[in-house]
Coordinates of C-alpha atoms in Angstrom, one line a residue:
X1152 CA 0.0 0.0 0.0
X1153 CA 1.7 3.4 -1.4
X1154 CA 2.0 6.3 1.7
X1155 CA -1.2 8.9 1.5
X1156 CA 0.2 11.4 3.0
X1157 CA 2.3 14.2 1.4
X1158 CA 5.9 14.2 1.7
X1159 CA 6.7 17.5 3.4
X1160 CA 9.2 19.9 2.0
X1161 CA 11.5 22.1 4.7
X1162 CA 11.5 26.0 3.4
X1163 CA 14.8 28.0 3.9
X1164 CA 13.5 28.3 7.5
X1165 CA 13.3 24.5 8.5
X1166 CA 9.6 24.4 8.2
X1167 CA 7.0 22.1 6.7
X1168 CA 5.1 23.9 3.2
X1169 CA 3.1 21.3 3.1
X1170 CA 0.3 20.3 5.2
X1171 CA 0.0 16.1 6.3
X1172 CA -3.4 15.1 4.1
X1173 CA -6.5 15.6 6.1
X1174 CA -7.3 12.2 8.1
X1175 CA -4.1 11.0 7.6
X1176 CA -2.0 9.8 11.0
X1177 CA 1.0 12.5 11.6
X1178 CA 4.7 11.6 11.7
X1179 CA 4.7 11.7 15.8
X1180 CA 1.5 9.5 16.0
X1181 CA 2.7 6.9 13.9
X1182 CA 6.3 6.8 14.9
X1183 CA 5.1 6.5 18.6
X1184 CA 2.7 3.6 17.5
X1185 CA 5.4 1.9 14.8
X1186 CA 8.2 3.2 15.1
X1187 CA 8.8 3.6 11.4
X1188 CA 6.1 5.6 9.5
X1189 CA 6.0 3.3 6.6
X1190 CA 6.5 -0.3 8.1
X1191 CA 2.9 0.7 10.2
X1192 CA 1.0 1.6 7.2
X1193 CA 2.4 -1.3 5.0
X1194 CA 2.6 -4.2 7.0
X1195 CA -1.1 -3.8 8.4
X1196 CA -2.6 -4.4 5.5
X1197 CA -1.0 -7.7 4.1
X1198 CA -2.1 -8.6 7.7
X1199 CA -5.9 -7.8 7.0
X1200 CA -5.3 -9.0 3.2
X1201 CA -4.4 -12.6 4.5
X1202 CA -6.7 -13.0 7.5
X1203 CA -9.3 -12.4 5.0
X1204 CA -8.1 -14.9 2.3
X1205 CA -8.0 -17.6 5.2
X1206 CA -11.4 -17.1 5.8
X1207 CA -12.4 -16.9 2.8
X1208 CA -10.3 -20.7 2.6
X1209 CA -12.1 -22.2 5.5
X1210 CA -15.5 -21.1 3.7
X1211 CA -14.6 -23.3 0.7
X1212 CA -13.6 -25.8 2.1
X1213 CA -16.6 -26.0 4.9
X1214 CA -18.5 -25.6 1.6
X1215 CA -16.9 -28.8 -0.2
X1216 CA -17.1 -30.9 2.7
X1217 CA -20.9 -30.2 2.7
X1218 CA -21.1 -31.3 -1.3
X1219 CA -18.4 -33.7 -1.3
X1220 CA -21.3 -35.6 1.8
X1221 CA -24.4 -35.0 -0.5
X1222 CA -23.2 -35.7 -3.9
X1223 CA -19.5 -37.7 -3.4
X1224 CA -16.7 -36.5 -5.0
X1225 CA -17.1 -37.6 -8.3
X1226 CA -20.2 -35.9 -8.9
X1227 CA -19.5 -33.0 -7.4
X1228 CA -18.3 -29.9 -9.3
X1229 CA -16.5 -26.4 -8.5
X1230 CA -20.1 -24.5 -9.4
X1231 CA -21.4 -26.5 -6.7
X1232 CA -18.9 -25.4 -4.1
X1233 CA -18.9 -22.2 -5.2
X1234 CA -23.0 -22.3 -4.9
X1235 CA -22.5 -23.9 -1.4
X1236 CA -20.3 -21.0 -0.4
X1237 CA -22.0 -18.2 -1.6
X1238 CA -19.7 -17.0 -3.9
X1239 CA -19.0 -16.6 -7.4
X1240 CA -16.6 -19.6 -9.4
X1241 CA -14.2 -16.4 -10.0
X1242 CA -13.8 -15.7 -6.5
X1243 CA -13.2 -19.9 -5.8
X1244 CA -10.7 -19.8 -8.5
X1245 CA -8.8 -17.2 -7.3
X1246 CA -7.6 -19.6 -4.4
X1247 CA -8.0 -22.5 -6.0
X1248 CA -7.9 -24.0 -9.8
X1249 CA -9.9 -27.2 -10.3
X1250 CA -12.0 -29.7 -8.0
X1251 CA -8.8 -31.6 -7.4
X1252 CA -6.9 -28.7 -5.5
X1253 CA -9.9 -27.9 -2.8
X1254 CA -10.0 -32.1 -2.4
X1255 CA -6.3 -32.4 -1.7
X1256 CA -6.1 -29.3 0.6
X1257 CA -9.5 -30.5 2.4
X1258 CA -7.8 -33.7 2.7
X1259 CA -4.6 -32.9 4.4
X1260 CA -7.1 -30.6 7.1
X1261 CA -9.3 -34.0 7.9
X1262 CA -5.8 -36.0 8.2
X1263 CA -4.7 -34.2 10.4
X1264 CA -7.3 -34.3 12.6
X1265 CA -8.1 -38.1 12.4
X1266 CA -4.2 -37.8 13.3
X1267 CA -5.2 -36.0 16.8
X1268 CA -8.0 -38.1 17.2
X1269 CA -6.4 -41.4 16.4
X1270 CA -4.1 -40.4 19.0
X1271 CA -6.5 -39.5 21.7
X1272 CA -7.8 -43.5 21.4
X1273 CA -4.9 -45.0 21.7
X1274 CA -3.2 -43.3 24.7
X1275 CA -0.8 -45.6 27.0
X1276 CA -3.0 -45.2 30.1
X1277 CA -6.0 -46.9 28.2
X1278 CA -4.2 -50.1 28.4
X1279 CA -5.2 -50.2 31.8
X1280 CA -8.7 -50.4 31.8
X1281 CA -11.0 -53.8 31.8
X1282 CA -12.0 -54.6 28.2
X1283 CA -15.6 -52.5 27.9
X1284 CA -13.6 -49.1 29.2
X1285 CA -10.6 -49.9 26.7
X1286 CA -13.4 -49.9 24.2
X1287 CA -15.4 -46.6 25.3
X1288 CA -11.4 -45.2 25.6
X1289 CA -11.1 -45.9 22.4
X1290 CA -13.9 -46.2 19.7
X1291 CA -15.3 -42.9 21.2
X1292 CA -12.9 -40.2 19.8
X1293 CA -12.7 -42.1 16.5
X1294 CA -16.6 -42.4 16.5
X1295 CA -17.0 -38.6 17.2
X1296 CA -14.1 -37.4 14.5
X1297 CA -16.4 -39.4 12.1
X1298 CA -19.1 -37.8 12.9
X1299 CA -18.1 -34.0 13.0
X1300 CA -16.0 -34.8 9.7
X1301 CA -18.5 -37.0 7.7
X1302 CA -16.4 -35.9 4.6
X1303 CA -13.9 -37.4 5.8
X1304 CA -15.0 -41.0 4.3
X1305 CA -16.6 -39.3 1.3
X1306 CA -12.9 -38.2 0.7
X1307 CA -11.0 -40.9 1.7
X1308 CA -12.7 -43.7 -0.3
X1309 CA -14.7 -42.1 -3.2
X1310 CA -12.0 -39.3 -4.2
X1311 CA -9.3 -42.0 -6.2
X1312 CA -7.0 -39.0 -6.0
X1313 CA -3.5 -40.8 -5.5
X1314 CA -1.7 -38.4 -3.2
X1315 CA -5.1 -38.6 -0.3
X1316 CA -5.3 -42.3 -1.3
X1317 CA -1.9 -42.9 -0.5
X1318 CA -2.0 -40.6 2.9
X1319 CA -5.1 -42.7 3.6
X1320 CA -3.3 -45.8 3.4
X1321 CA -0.2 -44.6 5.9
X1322 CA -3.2 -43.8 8.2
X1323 CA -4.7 -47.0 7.6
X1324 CA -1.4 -49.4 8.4
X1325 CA -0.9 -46.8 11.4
X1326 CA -3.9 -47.7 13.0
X1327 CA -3.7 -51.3 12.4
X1328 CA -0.3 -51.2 13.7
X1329 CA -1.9 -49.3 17.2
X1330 CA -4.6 -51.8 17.2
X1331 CA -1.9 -54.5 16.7
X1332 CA -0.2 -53.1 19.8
X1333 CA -3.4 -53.2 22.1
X1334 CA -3.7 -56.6 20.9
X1335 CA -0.1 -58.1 21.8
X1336 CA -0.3 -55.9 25.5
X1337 CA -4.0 -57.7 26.2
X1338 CA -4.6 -60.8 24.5
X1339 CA -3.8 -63.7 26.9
X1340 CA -1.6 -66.3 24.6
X1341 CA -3.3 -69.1 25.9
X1342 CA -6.6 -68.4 26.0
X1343 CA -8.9 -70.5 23.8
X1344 CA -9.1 -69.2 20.0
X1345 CA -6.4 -66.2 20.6
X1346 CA -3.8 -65.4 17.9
X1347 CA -0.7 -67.9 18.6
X1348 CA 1.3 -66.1 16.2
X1349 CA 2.0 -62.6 14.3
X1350 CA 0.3 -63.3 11.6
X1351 CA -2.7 -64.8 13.6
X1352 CA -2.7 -61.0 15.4
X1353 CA -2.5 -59.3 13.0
X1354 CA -5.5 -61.2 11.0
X1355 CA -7.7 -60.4 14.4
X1356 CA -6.4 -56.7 14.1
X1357 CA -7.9 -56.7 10.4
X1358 CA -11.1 -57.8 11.2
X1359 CA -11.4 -55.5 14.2
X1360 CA -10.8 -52.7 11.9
X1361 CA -12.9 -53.9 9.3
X1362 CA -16.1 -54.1 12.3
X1363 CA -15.4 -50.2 12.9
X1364 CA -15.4 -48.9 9.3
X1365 CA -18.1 -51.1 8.4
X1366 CA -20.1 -49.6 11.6
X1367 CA -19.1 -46.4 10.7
X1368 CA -21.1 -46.5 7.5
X1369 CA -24.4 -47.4 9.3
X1370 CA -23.4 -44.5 12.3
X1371 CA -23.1 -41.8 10.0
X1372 CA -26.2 -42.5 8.2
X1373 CA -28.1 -42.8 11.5
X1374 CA -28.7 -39.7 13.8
X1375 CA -30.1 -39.3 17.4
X1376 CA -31.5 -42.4 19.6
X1377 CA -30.7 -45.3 16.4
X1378 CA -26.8 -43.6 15.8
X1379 CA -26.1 -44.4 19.6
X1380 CA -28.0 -47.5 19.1
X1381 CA -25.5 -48.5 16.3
X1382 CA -22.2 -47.5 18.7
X1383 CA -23.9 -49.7 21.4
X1384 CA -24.0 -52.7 19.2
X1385 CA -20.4 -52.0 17.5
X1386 CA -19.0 -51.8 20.9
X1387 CA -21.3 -55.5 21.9
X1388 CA -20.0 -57.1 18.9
X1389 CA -16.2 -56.2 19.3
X1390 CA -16.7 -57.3 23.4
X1391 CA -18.0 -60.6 22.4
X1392 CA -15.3 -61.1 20.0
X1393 CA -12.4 -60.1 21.7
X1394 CA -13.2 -60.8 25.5
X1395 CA -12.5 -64.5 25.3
X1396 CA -8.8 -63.6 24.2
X1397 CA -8.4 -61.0 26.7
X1398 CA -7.7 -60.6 30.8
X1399 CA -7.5 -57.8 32.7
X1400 CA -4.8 -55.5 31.2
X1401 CA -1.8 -55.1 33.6
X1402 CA 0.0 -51.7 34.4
X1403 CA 2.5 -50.3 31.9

C-alpha cells in the first residue's frame, strides 16, 4: 500500500510547506505507535489482506465438505462449491484452480485431525482399563471425528486422487499397527481361539478394523436415539469377539 500522505518539504527556515493530508496519521503518532512511518502503514494491510483470504479458505472448504457428503466426490463440481459458499466460481478460482486442489487441501485438514484423534484413542494409560472401558477409551474419539467430519469417508474412499489415497493408506497401516499393539499388550496367549502367532494377530487386528469402518457406515447415516443405538451394538460385537482372548490389562 503506497504512503497517502504528502511528503513534506522544509523551506529555507526549516519548516513544513506542506500540510499532512486531512485524516491521515501525523509523523509523531505513527512513529510513537510503529516506530517507522511506513512499516505501520504497509505491513497492516498484508495482515488484513491474508486474515481475509484464510477465511475466505475455510469457507470453501466448509462448503466442499458439505457437497463432497451430499453428492460424493465424483459428482461434485467447482459451481457447486462455489453455490455452497456463496460466492461466485471467479472468487473460488482465485484460491484455488480445479475440484482436485480444494480435495487435496480439504484432505490434508481432515488427516490431520483423524491424526489428533487417532491419537486421543490410543493413549498408554487406556491399556489399563477392563475390556468394555478400553473400548469406550477408544472407539469414542474415532466415533465422534467421524461424525463431526463425515467428509472425511466421502474423501477418503470415493475421491481416487493418488496423493489422499496414498495418505489414507499410511493412516490406515498406522492404525492397524496401534490396534496390533493393544492386541499383543492384552490378548492372553493361551486363551482358547487367541492369535498364537503374528500373523494370527494381525488377522484379528484386520477384522477389528474392518467391524469399525463397516459400523461407521451405518453411524453416519443414522442420527439421534438409532446412531447411539449403532455404537452400542459395535462396541457389543467387538466385546463378544475379543473378550474371550483377553484378561485384565496389567500396568504399563
Amino acid at each position: 500500500m503506497r504512503e497517502t500522505s504528502r511528503t513534506k518539504k522544509a523551506d529555507k527556515a526549516g519548516e513544513p510547506t506542506a500540510e499532512a493530508a486531512p485524516g491521515t496519521p501525523s509523523e509523531s503518532v505513527t512513529e510513537g505507535a510503529t516506530g517507522d512511518i511506513t512499516g505501520g502503514i504497509t505491513e497492516a494491510a498484508p495482515r488484513r489482506r491474508q486474515a481475509r483470504g484464510e477465511r475466505r479458505i475455510a469457507q470453501l472448504l466448509a462448503a466442499a465438505a458439505g457437497v463432497f457428503c451430499r453428492t460424493g466426490y465424483a459428482a461434485a463440481s467447482t459451481n457447486a462449491i462455489a453455490r455452497e459458499a456463496g460466492v461466485s466460481p471467479g472468487t473460488l478460482y482465485q484460491f484455488f484452480p480445479n475440484k482436485e486442489a480444494i480435495a487435496v487441501e480439504l484432505g490434508g485438514h481432515l488427516l490431520q485431525r483423524a491424526h489428533e484423534a487417532h491419537g486421543r484413542a490410543f493413549l498408554p494409560e487406556n491399556l489399563d482399563r477392563p475390556l468394555p472401558e478400553l473400548l469406550d477409551a477408544v472407539l469414542d474419539p474415532v466415533i465422534a471425528f467421524n461424525c463431526e467430519n463425515p467428509a472425511f469417508l466421502a474423501l477418503m474412499h470415493g475421491s481416487g486422487i493418488p496423493g489422499i489415497a496414498q495418505e489414507h493408506d499410511e493412516l490406515h497401516v498406522g492404525m492397524l499397527t496401534r490396534v496390533e499393539g493393544v492386541l499383543r499388550a492384552c490378548v492372553t496367549p493361551a486363551a482358547d481361539g487367541a492369535p498364537a502367532t503374528e500373523a494370527e494377530l494381525t488377522h484379528v487386528a484386520t477384522m477389528v478394523l474392518g467391524i469399525v469402518k463397516t459400523s461407521l457406515e451405518l453411524i453416519l447415516a443414522s442420527e439421534g436415539a438409532e446412531r447411539a443405538a449403532y455404537v452400542t451394538e459395535l462396541k457389543t460385537v467387538l466385546f463378544r469377539y475379543l473378550d474371550p482372548m483377553i484378561t485384565t490389562p496389567l500396568p504399563h
